[in-house]
Short mmCIF file of C-alpha atoms in Angstrom, two decimals:
data_model
loop_
_atom_site.label_atom_id
_atom_site.label_comp_id
_atom_site.label_asym_id
_atom_site.label_seq_id
_atom_site.Cartn_x
_atom_site.Cartn_y
_atom_site.Cartn_z
CA GLY A 1 0.00 0.00 0.00
CA ASN A 2 0.85 3.61 -0.36
CA LYS A 3 2.78 5.16 2.47
CA SER A 4 0.49 8.05 3.31
CA GLN A 5 -2.56 5.82 3.57
CA ASP A 6 -0.70 3.53 5.91
CA SER A 7 0.26 6.35 8.26
CA GLY A 8 -3.07 8.09 7.95
CA ILE A 9 -1.31 11.41 7.13
CA ALA A 10 -1.79 13.03 3.75
CA GLU A 11 1.58 14.06 2.34
CA MET A 12 2.01 17.81 2.02
CA GLU A 13 2.63 18.96 -1.49
CA GLU A 14 5.69 21.13 -1.67
CA LEU A 15 5.06 24.87 -1.62
CA PRO A 16 5.81 26.80 -4.82
CA VAL A 17 9.23 28.49 -4.98
CA PRO A 18 9.15 32.20 -5.98
CA HIS A 19 10.98 32.92 -9.23
CA ASN A 20 11.46 35.83 -11.64
CA ILE A 21 11.62 38.32 -8.74
CA LYS A 22 11.02 41.95 -9.68
CA ILE A 23 11.86 45.00 -7.59
CA SER A 24 10.14 48.28 -8.49
CA ASN A 25 9.15 51.70 -7.08
CA ILE A 26 12.48 51.97 -5.24
CA THR A 27 12.82 54.99 -2.90
CA CYS A 28 15.49 55.79 -0.32
CA ASP A 29 13.68 53.68 2.29
CA SER A 30 11.14 51.44 0.54
CA PHE A 31 10.58 49.22 -2.49
CA LYS A 32 7.93 47.01 -4.07
CA ILE A 33 8.59 43.33 -4.67
CA SER A 34 6.74 40.79 -6.80
CA TRP A 35 7.49 37.37 -8.27
CA ASP A 36 5.96 34.49 -10.19
CA MET A 37 5.11 31.07 -8.73
CA ASP A 38 3.37 27.89 -9.80
CA SER A 39 -0.33 27.81 -9.06
CA LYS A 40 0.01 24.31 -7.56
CA SER A 41 -0.50 24.52 -3.75
CA LYS A 42 -0.70 28.29 -4.06
CA ASP A 43 -3.82 28.41 -1.91
CA ARG A 44 -1.89 26.91 1.03
CA ILE A 45 0.49 29.87 1.24
CA THR A 46 -0.25 31.97 4.31
CA HIS A 47 3.00 33.94 4.60
CA TYR A 48 6.07 35.13 2.70
CA PHE A 49 9.55 35.10 4.22
CA ILE A 50 11.77 37.83 2.79
CA ASP A 51 15.49 37.80 3.52
CA LEU A 52 17.08 41.20 3.01
CA ASN A 53 20.76 41.90 3.53
CA LYS A 54 23.12 44.78 2.95
CA LYS A 55 25.52 43.71 0.25
CA GLU A 56 28.78 43.26 2.13
CA ASN A 57 31.65 45.33 0.94
CA LYS A 58 35.04 43.80 1.56
CA ASN A 59 36.03 46.02 4.47
CA SER A 60 32.72 46.26 6.35
CA ASN A 61 32.45 44.79 9.80
CA LYS A 62 30.97 41.36 9.20
CA PHE A 63 29.65 40.99 12.74
CA LYS A 64 27.91 44.32 13.05
CA HIS A 65 24.45 43.13 12.05
CA LYS A 66 24.60 39.59 13.39
CA ASP A 67 21.94 40.19 16.01
CA VAL A 68 19.60 42.02 13.65
CA PRO A 69 16.95 39.73 12.15
CA THR A 70 17.06 40.17 8.40
CA LYS A 71 14.00 38.04 7.71
CA LEU A 72 10.67 39.71 7.33
CA VAL A 73 7.68 37.45 7.91
CA ALA A 74 4.80 39.00 5.99
CA LYS A 75 1.21 37.88 5.58
CA ALA A 76 0.58 36.60 2.07
CA VAL A 77 -0.86 39.73 0.49
CA PRO A 78 -1.49 40.28 -3.23
CA LEU A 79 1.71 41.13 -5.12
CA PRO A 80 3.45 43.48 -5.63
CA MET A 81 4.00 43.99 -1.92
CA THR A 82 5.51 47.18 -0.49
CA VAL A 83 8.42 46.78 1.93
CA ARG A 84 9.26 49.81 4.04
CA GLY A 85 10.48 50.79 7.44
CA HIS A 86 11.03 47.27 8.77
CA TRP A 87 14.76 47.50 8.38
CA PHE A 88 15.40 51.23 8.29
CA LEU A 89 16.67 50.83 4.77
CA SER A 90 19.51 53.23 4.07
CA PRO A 91 19.49 55.40 0.95
CA ARG A 92 21.91 54.74 -1.90
CA THR A 93 22.85 51.32 -0.54
CA GLU A 94 23.11 47.94 -2.27
CA TYR A 95 21.00 45.11 -0.92
CA THR A 96 20.41 41.44 -1.72
CA VAL A 97 16.98 39.88 -1.37
CA ALA A 98 15.56 36.34 -1.53
CA VAL A 99 12.05 35.04 -0.85
CA GLN A 100 10.34 31.83 0.23
CA THR A 101 6.66 30.99 0.58
CA ALA A 102 5.37 29.57 3.86
CA SER A 103 2.32 27.88 5.29
CA LYS A 104 1.56 28.37 8.97
CA GLN A 105 0.53 25.13 10.69
CA VAL A 106 -1.99 24.62 13.48
CA ASP A 107 0.83 24.29 16.02
CA GLY A 108 2.30 27.67 14.96
CA ASP A 109 5.27 26.24 13.05
CA TYR A 110 5.81 27.01 9.39
CA VAL A 111 6.25 24.72 6.40
CA VAL A 112 8.44 26.62 3.92
CA SER A 113 9.43 26.39 0.28
CA GLU A 114 12.98 26.43 -1.02
CA TRP A 115 14.56 29.90 -1.19
CA SER A 116 14.23 31.78 -4.45
CA GLU A 117 17.28 32.98 -6.31
CA ILE A 118 19.05 35.97 -4.69
CA ILE A 119 18.72 39.26 -6.50
CA GLU A 120 20.42 42.61 -5.94
CA PHE A 121 19.15 46.16 -6.03
CA CYS A 122 20.20 49.60 -4.82
CA THR A 123 18.02 52.03 -2.86
CA ALA A 124 17.49 55.55 -4.19
CA ASP A 125 18.70 59.00 -3.11
CA TYR A 126 16.65 61.35 -1.00
CA SER A 127 13.71 62.74 -2.95
CA LYS A 128 12.72 66.42 -2.95
CA VAL A 129 10.25 65.57 -0.19
CA HIS A 130 13.06 64.29 2.04
CA LEU A 131 15.31 67.23 1.19
CA THR A 132 12.49 69.62 2.06
CA GLN A 133 12.35 67.99 5.50
CA LEU A 134 16.11 68.56 5.86
CA LEU A 135 15.69 72.14 4.65
CA GLU A 136 13.05 72.81 7.31
CA LYS A 137 15.38 71.47 10.00
CA ALA A 138 18.22 73.67 8.72
CA GLU A 139 16.00 76.76 8.75
CA VAL A 140 15.40 76.29 12.47
CA ILE A 141 19.06 76.83 13.36
CA ALA A 142 20.23 79.19 10.58
CA GLY A 143 20.34 82.22 12.89
CA ARG A 144 20.23 85.87 11.95
CA MET A 145 21.56 87.17 8.66
CA LEU A 146 24.90 88.98 8.30
CA LYS A 147 26.10 91.02 5.33
CA LEU A 148 28.65 89.69 2.90
CA SER A 149 30.31 91.09 -0.21
CA VAL A 150 32.47 88.28 -1.61
CA PHE A 151 32.58 84.56 -2.31
CA TYR A 152 35.98 82.95 -1.84
CA ARG A 153 37.74 79.67 -2.56
CA ASN A 154 40.96 78.51 -0.90
CA GLN A 155 43.39 76.22 -2.65
CA HIS A 156 47.10 75.54 -2.91
CA LYS A 157 49.23 77.67 -5.20
CA GLU A 158 49.66 74.67 -7.55
CA TYR A 159 45.90 74.58 -8.16
CA PHE A 160 45.76 78.17 -9.41
CA ASP A 161 48.94 77.68 -11.48
CA TYR A 162 47.35 74.63 -13.10
CA VAL A 163 44.11 76.53 -13.87
CA ARG A 164 46.13 79.28 -15.60
CA GLU A 165 48.29 76.89 -17.60
CA HIS A 166 45.85 74.14 -18.56
CA HIS A 167 42.36 75.65 -18.43
CA GLY A 168 42.84 79.07 -19.97
CA ASN A 169 42.46 80.80 -16.58
CA ALA A 170 39.04 79.26 -15.79
CA MET A 171 38.38 77.11 -12.73
CA GLN A 172 36.46 74.02 -13.88
CA PRO A 173 33.53 72.32 -12.14
CA SER A 174 34.33 68.89 -10.72
CA VAL A 175 32.10 66.13 -9.37
CA LYS A 176 31.04 66.66 -5.76
CA ASP A 177 32.56 64.20 -3.28
CA ASN A 178 30.59 61.99 -0.88
CA SER A 179 30.61 64.28 2.14
CA GLY A 180 27.34 65.08 3.88
CA SER A 181 24.09 63.10 4.01
CA HIS A 182 24.30 59.55 2.69
CA GLY A 183 21.11 60.04 0.67
CA SER A 184 22.19 63.31 -0.95
CA PRO A 185 21.32 63.31 -4.68
CA ILE A 186 24.23 65.66 -5.48
CA SER A 187 27.06 63.49 -4.09
CA GLY A 188 29.08 61.89 -6.85
CA LYS A 189 26.78 63.43 -9.48
CA LEU A 190 26.58 67.23 -9.44
CA GLU A 191 29.51 69.07 -11.02
CA GLY A 192 30.46 72.40 -9.54
CA ILE A 193 33.06 74.59 -7.86
CA PHE A 194 33.00 74.99 -4.08
CA PHE A 195 32.96 78.49 -2.60
CA SER A 196 32.63 79.81 0.92
CA CYS A 197 30.89 83.00 1.93
CA ASN A 198 30.94 83.03 5.73
CA THR A 199 32.30 86.19 7.30
CA GLU A 200 33.89 86.93 10.64
CA PHE A 201 31.39 88.38 13.04
CA ASN A 202 33.56 91.33 14.07
CA THR A 203 35.11 92.34 10.71
CA GLY A 204 32.40 91.38 8.21
CA LYS A 205 35.21 89.93 6.08
CA PRO A 206 36.20 86.34 5.22
CA PRO A 207 38.21 84.63 7.98
CA GLN A 208 41.98 84.56 7.50
CA ASP A 209 42.21 80.84 8.28
CA SER A 210 41.29 77.99 5.95
CA PRO A 211 41.63 74.21 5.77
CA TYR A 212 42.00 74.20 1.99
CA GLY A 213 45.28 75.93 1.17
CA ARG A 214 47.07 79.23 1.61
CA TYR A 215 45.88 80.90 -1.59
CA ARG A 216 42.45 82.45 -1.90
CA PHE A 217 40.41 83.43 -4.92
CA GLU A 218 37.99 86.19 -3.95
CA VAL A 219 35.19 87.40 -6.20
CA ALA A 220 32.46 90.04 -5.75
CA ALA A 221 29.23 88.27 -4.77
CA GLU A 222 27.21 89.69 -7.68
CA LYS A 223 29.54 88.07 -10.22
CA LEU A 224 28.27 84.62 -9.17
CA PHE A 225 24.92 85.28 -7.50
CA ASN A 226 22.35 87.54 -9.11
CA PRO A 227 18.84 87.48 -10.64
CA ASN A 228 20.20 85.42 -13.57
CA THR A 229 21.04 82.53 -11.24
CA ASN A 230 18.84 80.04 -9.40
CA LEU A 231 19.51 78.97 -5.83
CA TYR A 232 18.88 75.44 -4.50
CA PHE A 233 19.12 73.75 -1.12
CA GLY A 234 21.48 70.75 -1.36
CA ASP A 235 22.17 69.33 2.10
CA PHE A 236 22.35 69.86 5.86
CA TYR A 237 24.80 67.93 8.03
CA CYS A 238 27.34 67.90 10.84
CA MET A 239 30.38 65.78 11.46
CA TYR A 240 30.23 65.02 15.19
CA THR A 241 30.77 68.73 15.90
CA ALA A 242 28.78 71.56 17.44
CA TYR A 243 28.50 73.45 14.16
CA HIS A 244 26.43 72.52 11.13
CA TYR A 245 26.98 72.79 7.40
CA VAL A 246 24.43 73.76 4.76
CA ILE A 247 25.20 73.11 1.09
CA LEU A 248 23.62 75.51 -1.39
CA VAL A 249 23.86 75.34 -5.17
CA ILE A 250 24.00 78.45 -7.37
CA ALA A 251 23.27 77.66 -11.01
CA PRO A 252 23.05 80.09 -13.94
CA VAL A 253 19.47 79.94 -15.24
CA GLY A 254 19.11 77.29 -17.96
CA SER A 255 22.62 75.84 -17.47
CA PRO A 256 23.17 72.06 -17.23
CA GLY A 257 23.63 72.44 -13.46
CA ASP A 258 20.32 74.29 -13.25
CA GLU A 259 18.51 71.52 -15.14
CA PHE A 260 20.08 68.87 -12.85
CA CYS A 261 19.01 70.70 -9.69
CA LYS A 262 15.50 71.52 -10.89
CA GLN A 263 14.70 67.80 -11.02
CA ARG A 264 16.18 66.94 -7.64
CA LEU A 265 16.54 69.83 -5.20
CA PRO A 266 14.19 72.28 -3.45
CA GLN A 267 14.57 75.71 -5.04
CA LEU A 268 14.96 78.78 -2.81
CA ASN A 269 13.76 82.32 -3.42
CA ILE A 270 17.00 84.30 -3.88
CA LYS A 271 15.53 87.37 -2.15
CA ASP A 272 13.88 85.57 0.71
CA ASN A 273 15.32 82.48 2.38
CA LYS A 274 17.09 81.68 5.64
CA PHE A 275 20.57 81.00 4.24
CA LEU A 276 21.80 83.28 1.46
CA THR A 277 19.98 86.24 -0.05
CA CYS A 278 20.55 88.69 -2.85
CA ASP A 279 18.36 91.79 -3.01
CA GLU A 280 18.50 95.22 -4.56
CA GLU A 281 18.58 98.30 -2.34
CA ASP A 282 18.85 101.74 -3.98
CA GLY A 283 20.12 100.20 -7.23
CA VAL A 284 22.85 98.22 -5.45
CA MET A 285 22.90 94.47 -4.86
CA VAL A 286 23.01 93.63 -1.16
CA TYR A 287 23.96 90.16 0.14
CA HIS A 288 23.33 88.37 3.43
CA HIS A 289 24.25 84.95 4.82
CA ALA A 290 23.06 82.92 7.82
CA GLN A 291 25.20 83.43 10.88
CA ASP A 292 24.80 80.10 12.67
CA VAL A 293 25.58 77.56 9.93
CA ILE A 294 28.67 77.14 7.76
CA LEU A 295 27.58 77.60 4.15
CA GLU A 296 29.22 75.61 1.39
CA VAL A 297 28.21 77.09 -1.94
CA ILE A 298 28.55 75.09 -5.15
CA TYR A 299 28.65 77.13 -8.37
CA THR A 300 27.86 74.94 -11.37
CA ASP A 301 29.68 76.74 -14.23
CA PRO A 302 33.39 77.46 -14.88
CA VAL A 303 34.67 80.64 -13.21
CA ASP A 304 37.40 82.76 -14.80
CA LEU A 305 40.12 83.92 -12.41
CA SER A 306 39.99 87.36 -14.04
CA LEU A 307 36.60 87.92 -12.36
CA GLY A 308 38.35 88.24 -8.99
CA THR A 309 41.74 88.19 -7.29
CA VAL A 310 44.07 85.49 -6.03
CA ALA A 311 46.19 86.28 -2.96
CA GLU A 312 47.92 84.49 -0.11
CA ILE A 313 46.09 84.45 3.23
CA THR A 314 47.85 85.40 6.46
CA GLY A 315 46.14 82.90 8.77
CA HIS A 316 46.58 79.20 9.48
CA GLN A 317 45.62 76.13 7.56
CA LEU A 318 43.12 74.44 9.86
CA MET A 319 43.01 70.92 8.49
CA SER A 320 40.53 69.82 11.14
CA LEU A 321 37.83 71.90 9.45
CA SER A 322 38.14 70.12 6.11
CA THR A 323 34.92 68.47 4.94
CA ALA A 324 36.38 66.33 2.13
CA ASN A 325 34.39 63.06 2.03
CA ALA A 326 33.32 63.74 5.61
CA LYS A 327 30.76 61.40 7.08
CA LYS A 328 27.58 62.80 8.56
CA ASP A 329 26.84 62.09 12.22
CA PRO A 330 23.81 59.72 11.97
CA SER A 331 22.83 60.24 15.63
CA CYS A 332 22.51 64.03 15.56
CA LYS A 333 18.90 65.02 16.31
CA THR A 334 19.36 68.42 14.65
CA CYS A 335 20.28 67.38 11.12
CA ASN A 336 18.80 63.90 10.53
CA ILE A 337 15.37 63.06 9.21
CA SER A 338 13.54 59.88 10.10
CA VAL A 339 13.70 58.16 6.71
CA GLY A 340 16.48 55.82 5.62
CA ARG A 341 19.54 56.51 7.71
#
């Protein structure tokens, strides 16, 4: 006789294995997942098990997430199913995912299918909605506005010599590094030239110290920032310090940089915002900057050295203030939003 009749237990048919997995609607902290499966035994599926893991890079600490359950047990809902929040997905991060179908038994245990194939995907950057949340947080601490008259950029003498010899006197935009928020849509993508505009409280002039080299290019503010430019909010972060940085982007209207920012960044009114303003008073352009944040201004077009002056500064080179590839403090309550870390 047949085995199952002898034992009086009907043999369970195996549960269908998910295949042809598709990931869609990816944001910085959610995604939709769907897959195909045989219709055989489909009606016995009560749950899905989803195994999600950060794709290990070679030098990451392998034991860091050992105690974090990576499996999501989800009720068998119609596909595609939205996954969000369960793991605090990080933006711009590569993940692997695999799925199995499960059937919950009377005793509370699960019968499960084989695992599906493993597929990889990468979460997205912050959207404009997320950046607007960051912007609102930055506005809270920006402080009162102080006057400014120049933008400046510190570099080593070799940099300016190179610009004169190889670029016909024009500083060229370069791709922004990965400093600041991990989900920032400008990191590694936006091309521009970094400028500072903060002034010393007592003199109203740029500080004499700088982390970026002893030579300073100084240019009248209206040469870079005027009614023919658009202003965008790019990022808000700190690096385990008491002071905070705000990245702003100035893009000539209609330029490639302007088109890039329009899609991705909140635009600011140049006459009326909490960080950097440009307004006309008695036929003269007047400029103000926020006192309580350090502004990093990215200008998206080449800038000719003849528009300003290059001179040696008298102060120190404070390397500790450099923000090159600096990592944002993920625990700071002031400058983090509650989406993907």
